[in-house]
Amino acid sequence: MIITNPIRFSLIILGLIASIFTQTSFAKDLSFTDNSFEEHDTTNPINEVSSGSIIYYLPSSDYLTQVALDTKVQMNITGTINRVRVEQTFTNPSNEWVEGVYVFPLPEDSAVDHLTMHIGDRVLEGQIKERQQAKKIYEKAKKEGKKASLIEQQRPNIFTTSVANIAPGESITIAIEYQQAVLLDNEQFSIRFPMVVGDRYVPGRAIATPRDSLGHSLDTNQVPDASKVTPPSDPFVDRPVNISINLRAGFKPESISSSYHAVNVIDIDSTTKHITLTNPNVQAERDFVLSWQAHTSLQPEVSIFTQKRGDDYYLMLMATPPKAQLYKVDSTPREIIFIIDSSGSMSGSSMHQAKNALAQAVLSLKPTDRFNVIDFDSDYEPLFNTAMPAIEINKKHAIRFLGRLIANGGTEPLGAINYALNSRKMNSTNRLRQIIFITDGQVANEDEILYNVRRFINQDRLFTIGIGSAPNSFLMTKLADYGRGAFTHIGSSYEVEQKMLELFKKMSSPALTNIDIELPEAVQSEQAMTHIADLYVGETIVAAFKLSELPSTITITGKTIYGDYTKEITLIDGSQTTGIDVLWARRKIEGLMNQYRELYSGIERDDIQDSITNLALNYHLVSKFTSLVAVDVSPSRPEGEVLVSKPVVKKEAVQKDLALESLAALRMTQQIMLIPQTATNATLWMIIGLVLMFVALVFGRRRVT
């Protein structure tokens, strides 16, 4: 099409410029439900999938996005291991045979090892296969008309399930099972169950993206799988969840609480509790957290769990060093770098409280300390070129700097993190250098960020604070792990100031560093992780081993402000349990993935991939390189019946050519320049752009008429 009218051309250009300023992606801002207008031409229907929903492709060039009719979560917590079954039932309401795609979150440390699909009286058991092989098996079964299901890991905390050949009116139940270790921190045991796939900021230049992509974002040169990890969430979709928990703590809990959901607690006996949600069908809009605590006199200093599998033994150790020996305010001078997220999604109470807490932390620094503050959104800005002494004039500069911060722009943390890591001076070697990273945002370029932190962290300590109902806990936990720090989750804006100040206090306490666990020389052992993070107040050593035999003793060593620390533990009556082998394998895979992220190519990376694949196959685990696939024996879709499994075009939209021309222009712009995603005034800019282009098109048509 050649535009000859100068006014029309000018208006279109203005519309495109307005669109470029949009702070959310086209697909997100124009996401639609059943009540939305129909001017969407080639929007991939998978883009409408939310957590706990399934998309059905229909031959009428339409689609249905249906929420789970019934979502049940059953947890069985025994000691330090949580076995979880997530069961969701869906119904195909159409008169066609369809394929569905299901997107869901799981904890970043979950060991997914079981999949069953119930279709009527049929029960399909999933088998672990190499990822590409599993995909081929699924596609073959789909083509042959067989019931099939495929579960894939997109990120350690994002999974997708595809379901083929769902009959008209048929109900299916997908059940996924996983294990995770119970967290012990500040003398509290806890578990977290994610219910939301949070929106993720995607940096980089847009590249070719498959039409059947899973998400609303285009793939980019920095995040080549962005389309697979950005499922949109629709606030208007009903997503009820029912959670039931059997807690066998091994002791009588002093207290049981949930931070963000009301719960009912029923006593089965003195050490066993049954816990349910007060509201049996809560909305999946924020993560579920459950905590329980033993009486102070019952707090175990050491907990040991063992398991025998074949000729091998597995051991899990949880040890809490005595406070009196370790925890005392350290007089060692510190260099503290505060990194604060001021992107648009931090607006409101979260930003206000974060600034207040950060101001209090700055004011509490001693004159012998040094500090800096780095603000980031779409770009970053340091307060000082390098860390400065914590004297009154510099503290006042910091308070004024924080006071000027306004929540706006995208979420680009990499520049700020790199600046913090690379601004270390030679005279910093005699100081304890600590970096505090504060954000509520989700990013999709995790590997890029982790790679840089792993390379440049040196002896720095990195602490992460995730603010929001569903933070990217995989990234935040892994950053803290690489930086031998700690991750703090703040699920409510009202907790920001309190929890941040608690962390700052914890950081001022001396750590147990250089931790090592020694076993007798005669015992062949393989530890799941290559290192153990430093300990701060209330934290616990957690380690998992694969052993040739059970040793009689284990020795823990480390360093405190008082000098060397040594503790010998006698293994007499370690509690026999199951599931330690799976948790060990999951942690071993995690350690290998750390090495994998450090290598961008080469034979070494291929070798690590092979090791991860073999481990996952041996222990029946979903990983980056393995998937679960379930296939029915015989075909269920009658020969001649069409399976609808392709992205569709809305026929009604095609007839609206004016809207189509506008959207085509927007799509052209989207391909040229990736539009960042965050909570800003994007929608306004998009509307302005659409209005200007619509006026231009109408004006041009009238001139022609």
XYZ file of C-alpha atoms in Angstrom:
705
model
C 0.000 0.000 0.000
C 1.405 3.424 -0.967
C 0.300 6.374 1.159
C -0.063 9.515 -0.914
C -2.027 11.756 1.450
C 0.450 13.773 3.557
C -1.990 14.387 6.430
C -2.900 10.746 6.612
C 0.783 9.811 6.501
C 1.616 12.260 9.313
C -1.110 10.902 11.555
C 0.055 7.318 11.032
C 3.633 8.306 11.902
C 2.413 10.046 15.078
C 0.466 6.934 15.974
C 3.510 4.747 15.524
C 5.632 7.072 17.669
C 3.019 6.947 20.423
C 3.013 3.183 20.231
C 6.785 2.981 20.597
C 6.494 4.672 23.982
C 4.244 1.869 25.172
C 5.637 0.200 28.293
C 3.882 -3.143 27.886
C 3.880 -5.472 24.983
C 1.192 -5.328 22.342
C -0.105 -8.741 23.178
C -0.422 -7.953 26.861
C -2.171 -4.636 26.514
C -4.590 -6.000 23.931
C -5.223 -9.290 25.705
C -8.902 -10.053 25.660
C -11.561 -12.180 27.251
C -15.018 -13.152 26.090
C -16.195 -9.578 26.676
C -13.426 -7.925 24.673
C -13.827 -6.333 21.299
C -13.103 -8.439 18.251
C -10.469 -6.443 16.398
C -7.745 -9.039 16.993
C -6.533 -10.610 13.793
C -3.771 -13.104 14.371
C -3.356 -12.949 18.126
C -2.158 -16.365 19.195
C -4.849 -17.840 21.468
C -2.229 -19.409 23.682
C -1.465 -15.875 24.744
C -4.666 -15.904 26.725
C -3.635 -18.834 28.925
C -3.389 -18.036 32.615
C -2.103 -20.136 35.461
C -4.582 -22.893 36.099
C -6.291 -22.527 32.726
C -6.360 -24.567 29.566
C -6.742 -23.332 25.995
C -8.792 -25.289 23.439
C -8.297 -24.707 19.710
C -11.531 -25.017 17.678
C -12.062 -25.537 13.916
C -14.473 -22.609 13.737
C -11.467 -20.281 13.738
C -12.146 -19.553 17.373
C -10.938 -20.798 20.698
C -11.970 -21.211 24.293
C -9.932 -20.457 27.387
C -11.405 -22.352 30.296
C -10.355 -22.215 33.921
C -9.841 -25.333 35.939
C -13.224 -26.614 37.043
C -11.638 -28.054 40.131
C -8.128 -27.464 41.492
C -6.968 -29.487 44.481
C -3.605 -29.341 46.201
C -2.743 -32.114 48.656
C 0.436 -31.768 50.729
C 1.902 -34.426 52.992
C 4.686 -32.957 55.127
C 6.811 -35.464 57.034
C 9.712 -33.986 58.959
C 11.646 -31.951 56.417
C 10.102 -33.359 53.207
C 6.910 -32.130 51.528
C 5.202 -34.422 49.018
C 2.697 -32.485 46.890
C -0.032 -33.559 44.466
C -1.594 -30.857 42.277
C -4.791 -32.059 40.624
C -6.831 -30.039 38.136
C -9.939 -31.120 36.247
C -10.973 -29.583 32.935
C -13.882 -30.124 30.561
C -13.979 -29.647 26.792
C -17.269 -27.730 26.341
C -17.162 -27.745 22.530
C -18.460 -30.207 19.953
C -14.994 -30.717 18.491
C -11.922 -32.817 19.222
C -9.315 -30.420 20.604
C -5.767 -30.071 21.906
C -5.151 -28.070 25.057
C -2.125 -26.332 26.530
C -1.835 -25.730 30.255
C 0.602 -23.284 31.946
C 1.362 -23.439 35.680
C 3.939 -22.428 38.318
C 5.719 -24.670 40.834
C 8.338 -23.964 43.527
C 11.814 -23.389 42.100
C 13.192 -26.292 44.169
C 10.423 -28.752 43.248
C 11.456 -32.211 42.093
C 8.693 -33.100 39.593
C 8.648 -36.862 39.211
C 5.096 -38.010 38.472
C 2.301 -37.284 36.006
C -1.064 -38.989 35.633
C -3.911 -38.052 33.343
C -7.415 -39.335 34.094
C -9.819 -39.302 31.147
C -13.034 -41.073 32.065
C -11.970 -44.498 33.252
C -8.574 -44.249 31.624
C -5.460 -43.528 33.713
C -2.326 -42.573 31.787
C 0.989 -42.773 33.629
C 3.752 -40.441 32.528
C 7.238 -41.690 31.663
C 10.419 -39.636 31.820
C 12.188 -39.224 28.456
C 14.861 -37.043 26.912
C 13.107 -33.789 25.999
C 13.223 -34.045 22.198
C 12.303 -37.725 22.306
C 9.332 -36.978 24.555
C 8.178 -34.283 22.126
C 8.348 -36.726 19.187
C 6.383 -39.376 21.113
C 3.704 -36.823 21.947
C 3.393 -35.494 18.393
C 3.159 -39.034 16.974
C 0.421 -39.974 19.435
C -1.467 -36.766 18.670
C -1.366 -37.491 14.947
C -2.576 -41.065 15.506
C -5.607 -39.897 17.496
C -4.334 -41.191 20.858
C -4.827 -39.484 24.185
C -1.472 -37.984 25.176
C 0.021 -35.529 27.614
C 3.428 -33.822 27.754
C 4.900 -31.866 30.680
C 7.945 -29.641 30.042
C 10.056 -27.375 32.239
C 10.471 -23.882 30.763
C 12.142 -22.507 33.882
C 12.786 -24.222 37.226
C 9.524 -22.594 38.396
C 7.433 -22.540 35.162
C 6.016 -25.656 33.515
C 3.688 -26.361 30.597
C 1.484 -29.354 29.900
C 0.058 -30.172 26.466
C -2.961 -32.479 26.193
C -3.972 -34.034 22.838
C -7.248 -35.505 21.570
C -9.790 -34.337 24.124
C -13.231 -35.527 23.003
C -16.349 -33.277 22.857
C -17.779 -32.839 26.362
C -14.995 -34.922 27.880
C -13.501 -34.189 31.289
C -9.836 -34.733 32.006
C -7.897 -34.603 35.252
C -4.198 -33.804 35.234
C -2.291 -34.735 38.386
C 1.313 -33.636 38.906
C 3.394 -34.703 41.883
C 6.615 -33.265 43.241
C 8.807 -33.142 46.328
C 10.493 -30.258 48.049
C 12.532 -29.746 51.194
C 10.988 -27.832 54.092
C 12.737 -24.519 54.785
C 14.038 -23.753 58.283
C 14.826 -20.105 58.982
C 14.641 -18.005 62.141
C 13.547 -21.100 64.072
C 10.496 -21.453 61.821
C 9.746 -24.261 59.398
C 7.914 -23.198 56.252
C 6.790 -24.165 52.748
C 5.598 -21.991 49.873
C 3.213 -22.978 47.087
C 3.148 -20.585 44.098
C -0.220 -19.900 42.493
C 0.685 -17.239 39.924
C 3.004 -17.130 36.923
C 4.211 -13.572 37.389
C 4.674 -11.226 34.448
C 8.299 -11.039 33.332
C 10.171 -8.139 31.803
C 11.839 -9.176 28.550
C 14.927 -7.188 27.484
C 16.632 -7.355 24.112
C 15.898 -7.013 20.408
C 12.933 -8.924 18.993
C 13.708 -11.952 16.831
C 11.546 -14.388 14.884
C 8.909 -15.959 17.128
C 6.871 -19.109 16.310
C 3.163 -18.457 15.757
C 2.293 -21.222 18.207
C 4.376 -19.616 20.947
C 3.281 -19.962 24.553
C 3.444 -16.391 25.741
C 2.501 -12.819 25.008
C 6.101 -11.643 24.489
C 8.251 -11.966 21.399
C 11.481 -13.939 21.598
C 14.556 -11.675 21.794
C 18.305 -11.971 21.325
C 18.707 -11.821 25.134
C 15.758 -14.095 25.918
C 15.352 -16.495 22.962
C 12.560 -18.381 24.735
C 10.615 -15.349 25.989
C 7.449 -16.565 24.286
C 7.543 -19.690 26.467
C 7.816 -18.005 29.871
C 5.397 -15.084 29.633
C 1.882 -16.489 29.997
C -0.469 -13.570 30.646
C -2.706 -13.590 33.670
C -6.250 -12.307 33.364
C -7.560 -10.736 36.607
C -11.118 -11.411 35.489
C -10.652 -15.171 35.189
C -12.017 -17.242 38.054
C -9.220 -19.491 39.349
C -10.300 -21.205 42.584
C -7.801 -23.365 44.507
C -8.410 -25.783 47.378
C -5.432 -26.707 49.609
C -5.300 -29.536 52.152
C -2.220 -30.323 54.248
C -1.273 -33.221 56.515
C 1.557 -32.020 58.760
C 3.658 -34.611 60.628
C 6.335 -32.323 62.006
C 7.975 -34.916 64.279
C 7.272 -32.688 67.270
C 4.342 -30.778 68.738
C 4.159 -27.465 66.842
C 4.092 -24.444 69.124
C 2.324 -22.406 66.449
C 1.009 -22.826 62.881
C 0.257 -19.828 60.682
C -0.204 -18.705 57.089
C 1.080 -15.252 56.165
C -1.434 -14.425 53.443
C -4.340 -16.899 53.779
C -6.648 -17.822 56.668
C -6.341 -21.511 57.657
C -8.117 -24.027 59.889
C -5.987 -26.377 62.013
C -7.376 -29.705 63.261
C -5.457 -31.803 65.812
C -5.108 -35.429 64.707
C -2.735 -36.184 67.586
C -0.041 -34.270 69.480
C 2.394 -34.245 66.542
C 0.036 -34.516 63.542
C -2.146 -31.694 62.229
C -4.628 -31.383 59.366
C -4.692 -27.918 57.808
C -7.186 -26.499 55.324
C -8.005 -23.075 53.942
C -10.763 -21.249 55.804
C -12.078 -20.290 52.386
C -12.051 -23.652 50.579
C -11.839 -22.043 47.132
C -9.512 -19.065 47.297
C -8.421 -17.272 44.146
C -4.982 -18.073 42.735
C -3.748 -14.496 43.017
C -0.860 -14.778 45.485
C 1.529 -17.456 46.747
C 0.491 -19.616 49.696
C 2.942 -19.727 52.637
C 2.623 -21.988 55.705
C 4.895 -21.733 58.766
C 5.149 -23.748 61.963
C 7.436 -23.568 64.974
C 8.609 -25.916 67.694
C 8.778 -24.956 71.346
C 12.151 -23.379 72.130
C 13.148 -26.315 74.325
C 12.351 -28.700 71.470
C 14.268 -26.840 68.770
C 16.516 -29.462 67.211
C 20.165 -28.507 66.972
C 20.716 -31.325 64.477
C 18.210 -33.305 62.387
C 19.391 -36.299 60.341
C 17.324 -38.267 57.829
C 18.557 -41.333 55.932
C 17.365 -43.600 53.117
C 18.681 -46.748 51.435
C 18.146 -47.132 47.655
C 19.764 -50.155 46.058
C 23.369 -50.289 47.190
C 23.516 -46.579 47.976
C 22.622 -44.566 51.043
C 21.221 -41.044 51.075
C 21.563 -38.603 53.937
C 19.992 -35.208 54.604
C 21.447 -33.063 57.357
C 19.960 -29.962 58.998
C 22.137 -28.347 61.645
C 21.676 -25.113 63.604
C 24.889 -23.950 65.297
C 24.502 -22.605 68.853
C 23.697 -18.910 68.858
C 25.860 -18.109 71.849
C 28.941 -19.201 69.961
C 28.215 -17.417 66.740
C 25.918 -14.473 66.861
C 27.232 -11.203 68.087
C 27.279 -7.812 66.444
C 30.375 -7.685 64.313
C 32.687 -4.713 64.479
C 34.241 -5.459 61.087
C 33.908 -2.420 58.802
C 31.426 -3.019 55.999
C 30.896 -1.731 52.480
C 27.192 -1.935 51.673
C 25.715 -1.355 48.217
C 21.943 -0.870 48.101
C 20.242 -1.574 44.739
C 16.608 -0.424 44.632
C 14.029 -1.034 41.913
C 12.100 2.123 40.974
C 10.266 0.716 37.945
C 6.611 1.469 37.367
C 5.372 -1.673 39.077
C 6.882 -0.459 42.398
C 4.501 2.494 42.584
C 2.392 3.026 45.661
C 2.923 1.599 49.119
C 5.739 -0.764 48.112
C 7.948 2.080 46.891
C 7.124 4.295 49.867
C 7.956 1.628 52.438
C 11.062 0.436 50.590
C 12.443 3.992 50.562
C 11.663 4.433 54.279
C 13.329 1.154 55.217
C 16.349 1.939 53.065
C 16.654 5.388 54.637
C 16.656 3.817 58.119
C 19.322 1.335 57.024
C 21.520 4.167 55.733
C 21.093 6.144 58.968
C 22.085 3.077 61.040
C 25.479 2.713 59.317
C 28.599 3.407 61.370
C 31.111 6.103 60.308
C 33.649 3.331 59.692
C 31.341 1.803 57.067
C 31.168 2.755 53.399
C 28.044 2.687 51.230
C 26.386 3.503 47.920
C 22.830 3.491 46.552
C 22.003 2.458 42.975
C 18.556 3.134 41.535
C 17.331 1.282 38.462
C 14.357 1.134 36.134
C 14.939 1.116 32.360
C 18.432 2.431 33.198
C 20.434 2.780 36.398
C 21.812 5.713 38.403
C 24.318 5.437 41.284
C 24.294 7.981 44.111
C 28.124 8.103 44.167
C 30.687 6.993 41.603
C 32.079 4.670 44.259
C 31.225 3.724 47.838
C 31.683 6.634 50.249
C 32.168 6.829 54.040
C 28.922 6.695 56.035
C 29.373 10.156 57.520
C 26.498 12.576 58.114
C 26.877 14.637 54.930
C 26.886 11.519 52.730
C 23.907 10.068 54.599
C 21.985 13.304 53.951
C 22.814 13.036 50.228
C 21.420 9.502 50.267
C 18.190 10.548 51.996
C 17.632 13.310 49.419
C 18.441 10.846 46.604
C 15.861 8.371 47.904
C 13.291 11.130 48.357
C 13.491 12.024 44.647
C 12.884 8.462 43.417
C 9.652 7.981 41.458
C 8.356 4.596 40.369
C 8.398 4.610 36.552
C 9.939 2.803 33.584
C 10.919 -0.794 32.872
C 12.761 -3.379 34.961
C 16.401 -3.612 33.779
C 18.470 -4.775 36.800
C 21.527 -6.157 34.981
C 23.281 -2.809 34.551
C 22.838 -1.899 38.219
C 24.040 -5.324 39.385
C 27.105 -5.192 37.129
C 27.912 -1.682 38.358
C 27.728 -2.839 41.978
C 29.947 -5.861 41.343
C 32.527 -3.962 39.291
C 32.750 -0.826 41.471
C 34.769 -2.693 44.066
C 38.013 -0.869 44.927
C 41.306 -2.345 46.047
C 40.870 -0.824 49.514
C 37.628 -2.789 49.905
C 39.478 -6.038 50.591
C 39.615 -5.357 54.336
C 35.870 -4.825 54.528
C 32.892 -7.144 54.524
C 31.234 -6.166 51.237
C 27.458 -6.722 51.119
C 25.044 -6.005 48.246
C 21.292 -5.703 48.886
C 19.101 -6.123 45.798
C 15.488 -4.913 46.265
C 12.874 -5.532 43.577
C 9.310 -6.629 42.945
C 9.826 -7.218 39.234
C 10.079 -10.378 37.218
C 12.635 -10.696 34.455
C 13.016 -13.337 31.785
C 16.797 -13.135 31.262
C 17.674 -15.093 34.417
C 20.590 -16.988 32.888
C 22.247 -13.769 31.688
C 21.983 -12.183 35.144
C 23.154 -15.332 36.942
C 26.082 -15.708 34.553
C 27.301 -12.198 35.332
C 26.869 -12.563 39.088
C 28.673 -15.905 39.100
C 31.607 -14.367 37.172
C 32.036 -11.182 39.185
C 30.731 -11.881 42.702
C 34.236 -12.605 44.059
C 34.017 -12.428 47.891
C 30.992 -10.106 47.942
C 27.826 -11.182 49.721
C 24.518 -10.709 47.861
C 21.143 -10.439 49.620
C 17.888 -10.337 47.680
C 14.505 -8.940 48.692
C 11.526 -9.935 46.554
C 8.467 -7.696 47.006
C 5.116 -8.854 45.660
C 2.461 -11.554 45.756
C 4.422 -13.833 43.387
C 8.099 -12.842 42.981
C 10.492 -14.740 40.732
C 11.779 -16.812 43.629
C 14.037 -18.929 41.407
C 16.092 -15.921 40.360
C 16.090 -14.309 43.810
C 17.052 -17.534 45.600
C 19.758 -18.395 43.079
C 21.273 -14.890 43.250
C 21.446 -15.153 47.048
C 22.968 -18.630 46.706
C 25.668 -17.398 44.321
C 26.321 -14.470 46.628
C 26.276 -16.607 49.807
C 23.578 -14.344 51.199
C 19.866 -14.813 51.884
C 16.552 -14.289 50.074
C 13.689 -12.495 51.835
C 10.175 -12.729 50.411
C 7.785 -9.898 51.238
C 4.302 -10.870 50.124
C 2.429 -7.791 51.307
C 3.246 -4.102 50.977
C 2.509 -3.702 54.691
C 5.458 -5.980 55.524
C 8.078 -4.164 53.474
C 9.548 -1.915 56.107
C 9.464 -4.489 58.926
C 11.037 -7.360 56.973
C 13.669 -5.169 55.329
C 14.774 -3.849 58.716
C 14.878 -7.437 60.048
C 17.196 -8.375 57.181
C 19.451 -5.367 57.763
C 19.717 -6.389 61.418
C 20.531 -9.972 60.437
C 23.284 -8.772 58.108
C 24.977 -6.927 60.963
C 25.436 -10.214 62.812
C 28.542 -12.284 62.141
C 28.191 -15.293 59.871
C 29.520 -18.794 59.981
C 31.611 -18.788 56.834
C 33.744 -21.255 54.888
C 31.426 -24.066 55.934
C 32.506 -27.615 55.151
C 31.128 -31.037 56.036
C 33.727 -33.761 56.492
C 33.068 -37.502 56.298
C 35.388 -40.417 57.159
C 37.883 -41.173 54.368
C 36.584 -44.709 53.982
C 33.128 -43.435 53.022
C 32.680 -42.584 49.344
C 30.411 -39.571 49.169
C 28.869 -37.235 46.621
C 27.426 -33.965 47.923
C 24.514 -32.495 46.015
C 25.813 -28.908 46.022
C 29.402 -27.785 45.578
C 29.251 -25.244 48.405
C 27.191 -24.253 51.432
C 26.113 -20.657 51.836
C 27.203 -18.543 54.786
C 24.955 -18.548 57.830
C 23.326 -15.549 59.445
C 21.112 -15.282 62.513
C 18.552 -18.060 62.721
C 19.714 -19.892 59.592
C 20.423 -23.580 59.250
C 22.956 -25.715 57.397
C 21.175 -28.021 54.944
C 23.124 -30.651 53.021
C 22.299 -33.820 51.085
C 24.696 -36.690 50.316
C 24.826 -39.894 48.322
C 27.020 -42.371 50.251
C 28.556 -45.805 49.790
C 27.787 -46.496 53.463
C 26.447 -44.621 56.466
C 29.279 -43.102 58.516
C 29.365 -43.190 62.294
C 30.258 -39.472 62.542
C 30.092 -36.258 60.511
C 32.148 -33.141 61.249
C 31.019 -29.580 60.469
C 33.725 -26.912 60.242
C 33.645 -23.178 59.611
C 34.824 -19.777 60.781
C 33.227 -17.264 63.145
C 34.346 -13.929 64.538
C 35.766 -15.932 67.433
C 37.873 -18.151 65.199
C 37.498 -21.679 63.917
C 34.276 -23.603 64.517
C 34.103 -27.407 64.729
C 31.199 -29.661 65.606
C 31.188 -33.476 65.478
C 27.841 -35.193 64.960
C 27.246 -38.842 65.800
C 24.878 -40.722 63.482
C 23.180 -43.190 65.767
C 19.474 -43.038 65.102
C 18.961 -41.083 61.930
C 15.281 -41.078 60.992
C 14.522 -43.486 58.134
C 12.369 -41.878 55.446
C 11.771 -41.821 51.696
C 12.298 -39.157 49.081
C 15.810 -38.112 50.082
C 17.188 -39.726 46.914
C 14.902 -37.556 44.764
C 15.817 -34.381 46.657
C 19.511 -35.238 46.402
C 19.180 -35.750 42.634
C 17.232 -32.484 42.272
C 19.961 -30.577 44.137
C 22.676 -32.358 42.157
C 20.996 -31.289 38.914
C 20.765 -27.735 40.277
C 24.511 -27.751 40.990
C 25.258 -29.000 37.466
C 22.955 -26.330 36.022
C 25.059 -23.727 37.842
C 28.061 -24.976 35.880
C 26.022 -25.164 32.669
C 25.065 -21.471 32.928
C 28.730 -20.491 33.136
C 29.415 -22.024 29.720
C 27.829 -20.638 26.560
C 29.136 -23.303 24.186
C 31.620 -26.073 23.762
C 32.201 -29.734 24.548
C 32.159 -29.091 28.308
C 28.591 -27.817 28.125
C 27.513 -30.866 26.146
C 29.092 -33.107 28.783
C 27.223 -31.328 31.574
C 23.981 -31.604 29.614
C 24.550 -35.353 29.273
C 25.178 -35.649 33.024
C 21.976 -33.748 33.841
C 19.967 -35.849 31.378
C 21.274 -39.138 32.800
C 20.583 -38.053 36.379
C 17.056 -36.939 35.517
C 16.334 -40.193 33.667
C 17.712 -42.337 36.509
C 15.631 -40.532 39.142
C 12.559 -39.928 36.949
C 12.730 -36.122 37.165
C 11.621 -33.325 34.868
C 14.525 -31.018 34.023
C 15.672 -28.613 31.335
C 16.591 -31.617 29.178
C 13.946 -34.200 30.172
C 10.150 -34.260 30.027
C 7.279 -36.446 31.205
C 5.064 -37.933 28.496
C 1.927 -40.062 28.847
C 0.336 -41.857 25.871
C -2.762 -44.055 25.637
C -2.331 -47.465 24.039
C -5.137 -47.240 21.495
C -6.563 -44.326 19.477
C -9.618 -42.592 20.906
C -10.290 -40.020 18.175
C -12.287 -41.688 15.387
C -10.655 -41.800 11.983
C -11.801 -38.840 9.910
C -12.408 -36.568 12.906
C -10.237 -33.447 12.758
C -8.031 -32.479 15.710
C -7.826 -28.730 16.100
C -4.404 -27.730 17.384
C -3.283 -24.696 15.381
C -3.361 -21.004 16.270
C -6.402 -19.375 14.766
C -7.555 -16.148 13.160
C -10.732 -14.475 14.386
C -12.976 -14.338 11.279
C -14.974 -11.461 12.630
C -11.796 -9.453 12.989
C -10.707 -10.039 9.416
C -13.799 -8.214 8.190
C -12.818 -5.068 10.042
C -10.199 -3.828 7.635
C -9.648 -0.453 9.268
C -8.674 -2.082 12.539
C -6.570 -4.605 10.677
C -4.539 -1.878 8.978
C -3.884 -0.251 12.341
C -2.901 -3.520 13.966
C -0.647 -4.415 11.044
C 1.199 -1.160 11.559
C 1.550 -1.919 15.250
C 2.852 -5.404 14.555
C 5.432 -3.894 12.177
C 6.557 -1.581 14.962
C 6.664 -4.472 17.395
C 8.994 -6.440 15.125
C 11.316 -3.462 14.720
C 11.561 -2.541 18.377
C 10.849 -4.712 21.385
C 8.480 -2.923 23.709
C 9.357 -3.324 27.403
C 6.820 -4.698 29.854
C 6.043 -3.242 33.232
C 3.233 -1.567 35.103
C 3.190 1.918 33.598
C 0.862 4.167 31.584
C 1.318 1.952 28.532
C -2.335 1.549 27.817
C -2.815 5.296 27.428
C -0.012 5.528 24.877
C -1.385 2.545 23.002
C -4.860 4.085 22.842
C -3.434 7.390 21.608
C -1.508 5.577 18.886
C -4.521 3.541 17.809
C -6.776 6.615 17.724
C -4.311 8.601 15.607
C -3.863 5.777 13.116
C -7.615 5.122 12.984
C -8.261 8.815 12.249
C -5.611 8.728 9.554
C -7.147 5.715 7.879
C -10.685 7.099 8.037
C -9.510 10.491 6.746
C -7.742 8.816 3.868
C -10.754 6.737 2.925
C -13.028 9.755 2.994
C -10.653 11.650 0.680
C -10.708 8.717 -1.712
C -14.524 8.575 -1.554
